[in-house]
Amino acid sequence: MMKTKSGDFVLPGDALGVTEEFIPSEWTYEDEGKIRSLVAGKVSVDNKNKKISIIPKTSSPSIIRNGVVVVGQVSDVRGQRALIKLDSIKDNSRGLVTSFSGGIHISQAQKGYVAKLTDAFRIGDLIEAKVTKIMGIDNVDLTTAEDELGVLKAMCTKCRHYMKQTNKNEVECPNCGNKERRNLSSKYEG
Ligand SMILES: [Zn+2]
């Protein structure tokens, strides 16, 4: 039984209760009817208002929530989804208290149609993306379908060097001359 009480120490992903009984509150998220902790910290149960929240161990952890822009690295591109390991929240030097990962569906990869997801991202690319939905620490939905979002640094699939921008959605490797397509951010570095 995953019954927690006020003062219990929990880690990211730990089950705290069920949504039939409680309302998920600060630093928690809902996962198929269960309420789980987003961060390491102490449980706070408000029985009167039926709320469960967490008092984070770190005094001011970075807040990941819908609408924030995050910086991450592409860890895989398979079929309709690019997998992203999140490094930090943009303009926030603290870094994330928890290691989040998420994904970008092909429909959210760029403005307009993209035939193949590998025309938008490749493994190793550094990207900026906006959080659209948090379903768990390993399940954050992201979008890059805005001009200022997308690939910040593209990694050559042949030799792993970072590439130079040559066109709106094209990069070239200064090391091996390989040319590839990407959904480049308007702030592409290089
Ligand atoms: Zn190369």
XYZ file of C-alpha atoms and ligand atoms in Angstrom:
191
model
C 0.000 0.000 0.000
C 1.431 3.355 -1.016
C 0.035 5.309 1.893
C 2.263 8.219 2.745
C 1.954 10.625 5.624
C 3.208 14.106 6.349
C 6.932 14.173 7.007
C 7.778 11.075 4.987
C 10.864 11.547 2.827
C 10.295 10.650 -0.810
C 12.259 10.568 -4.040
C 11.240 11.598 -7.553
C 8.685 9.176 -8.933
C 7.602 7.773 -5.546
C 3.878 7.097 -5.272
C 2.117 9.273 -2.686
C -1.539 8.413 -3.038
C -4.349 8.082 -5.536
C -6.294 10.790 -7.321
C -9.580 9.246 -6.129
C -8.619 10.353 -2.630
C -6.348 13.355 -3.069
C -5.697 16.326 -5.329
C -2.124 16.443 -6.621
C -0.588 19.726 -5.506
C 2.853 21.429 -5.562
C 5.778 19.293 -6.787
C 3.616 16.333 -7.624
C 2.215 14.926 -10.825
C -0.506 12.546 -11.843
C 0.347 9.217 -13.412
C -2.561 6.942 -14.339
C -4.559 7.676 -11.215
C -1.548 7.787 -8.922
C 0.010 10.887 -7.445
C 3.803 10.873 -7.586
C 6.555 13.175 -6.413
C 8.493 15.282 -8.925
C 11.364 15.980 -6.527
C 13.149 14.676 -3.456
C 11.569 16.092 -0.328
C 9.085 15.731 2.496
C 5.446 14.853 2.019
C 2.803 17.296 3.192
C -0.712 15.881 3.437
C -3.582 18.326 3.851
C -6.432 16.050 4.952
C -8.936 18.877 5.255
C -8.524 19.998 1.639
C -7.512 16.537 0.400
C -4.258 17.787 -1.083
C -0.847 16.146 -1.265
C 2.222 18.267 -1.911
C 5.973 18.003 -1.440
C 8.304 20.344 0.415
C 11.434 20.075 -1.754
C 14.733 19.152 -0.131
C 16.526 21.827 -2.161
C 15.354 25.279 -1.160
C 14.518 26.627 -4.613
C 14.657 23.883 -7.171
C 14.134 24.718 -10.801
C 10.509 24.459 -11.672
C 9.558 22.427 -14.663
C 6.018 23.162 -15.720
C 3.937 23.703 -18.808
C 5.157 26.578 -20.942
C 8.760 26.755 -19.723
C 11.582 26.487 -22.251
C 14.090 23.760 -21.500
C 17.516 22.905 -22.883
C 18.210 19.278 -23.643
C 20.019 16.768 -25.782
C 18.517 14.371 -28.292
C 19.127 10.816 -27.071
C 17.233 8.923 -29.749
C 15.066 9.476 -32.817
C 12.706 6.629 -33.511
C 9.700 6.653 -35.797
C 7.379 9.456 -34.771
C 9.182 10.560 -31.613
C 12.509 12.161 -30.707
C 13.638 11.394 -27.157
C 15.197 14.239 -25.202
C 17.243 14.242 -22.021
C 16.513 17.533 -20.283
C 19.535 19.406 -18.908
C 18.207 22.682 -17.565
C 15.555 25.311 -17.731
C 16.498 28.168 -20.035
C 17.926 31.232 -18.250
C 18.128 29.318 -14.985
C 21.604 28.369 -13.783
C 20.481 26.013 -11.042
C 19.916 22.985 -13.233
C 17.167 20.500 -12.652
C 16.765 18.745 -9.314
C 15.557 15.632 -11.038
C 16.699 14.090 -14.258
C 13.777 14.517 -16.608
C 13.381 13.079 -20.031
C 10.775 13.710 -22.616
C 9.845 13.520 -26.213
C 8.859 15.499 -29.261
C 6.221 13.990 -31.515
C 6.760 14.528 -35.245
C 3.670 16.781 -35.357
C 5.360 19.102 -32.825
C 8.838 19.020 -34.376
C 8.613 22.168 -36.490
C 6.267 24.682 -38.040
C 4.698 23.045 -41.060
C 5.071 19.528 -42.355
C 8.120 17.372 -41.786
C 8.299 14.108 -43.754
C 10.914 12.369 -41.629
C 11.758 13.148 -38.038
C 15.447 12.660 -38.883
C 15.135 15.807 -41.073
C 14.491 17.710 -37.834
C 16.714 16.063 -35.191
C 19.600 13.654 -34.806
C 21.178 11.987 -31.792
C 23.513 14.331 -29.924
C 21.874 17.577 -31.025
C 21.405 20.251 -28.375
C 17.945 21.740 -28.514
C 15.620 24.231 -26.885
C 12.019 23.098 -26.515
C 8.887 24.154 -24.699
C 7.134 21.898 -22.182
C 3.543 21.143 -23.184
C 2.575 18.356 -20.796
C 4.152 16.589 -17.823
C 3.031 13.017 -17.331
C 6.013 11.886 -15.297
C 9.724 12.426 -14.820
C 10.404 10.263 -17.866
C 7.439 11.443 -19.842
C 7.497 15.161 -20.577
C 5.887 16.245 -23.831
C 7.772 18.975 -25.685
C 7.328 21.121 -28.771
C 9.838 22.859 -31.028
C 7.258 24.227 -33.491
C 8.268 27.856 -32.932
C 10.985 29.943 -34.630
C 13.091 30.354 -31.496
C 12.888 26.665 -30.627
C 14.666 23.729 -32.212
C 18.267 22.695 -32.701
C 20.890 24.987 -31.122
C 23.855 22.775 -32.045
C 23.685 19.930 -34.544
C 25.977 16.930 -34.225
C 27.314 15.327 -37.413
C 25.994 11.755 -37.712
C 29.221 10.671 -39.429
C 31.971 12.099 -37.229
C 30.193 13.617 -34.177
C 31.534 17.143 -34.732
C 29.196 20.088 -34.304
C 28.057 21.501 -37.615
C 27.809 24.943 -39.212
C 24.584 26.431 -40.503
C 24.580 26.860 -44.293
C 20.892 27.439 -44.979
C 17.584 27.881 -43.131
C 17.295 24.191 -42.344
C 20.675 22.902 -43.416
C 23.991 22.339 -41.686
C 27.403 21.282 -42.893
C 30.164 19.528 -40.984
C 33.431 21.529 -40.947
C 35.325 18.306 -40.270
C 34.038 15.854 -42.892
C 31.917 18.005 -45.232
C 28.740 16.019 -44.566
C 25.500 17.994 -45.160
C 22.328 17.294 -43.201
C 18.880 18.758 -42.569
C 17.604 19.984 -39.213
C 14.881 22.077 -37.639
C 17.258 24.853 -36.645
C 16.431 27.374 -33.977
C 16.670 31.012 -35.070
C 19.365 31.178 -32.379
C 21.500 28.387 -33.870
C 25.035 28.528 -32.478
C 27.470 28.088 -35.315
Zn 31.304 15.262 -39.841
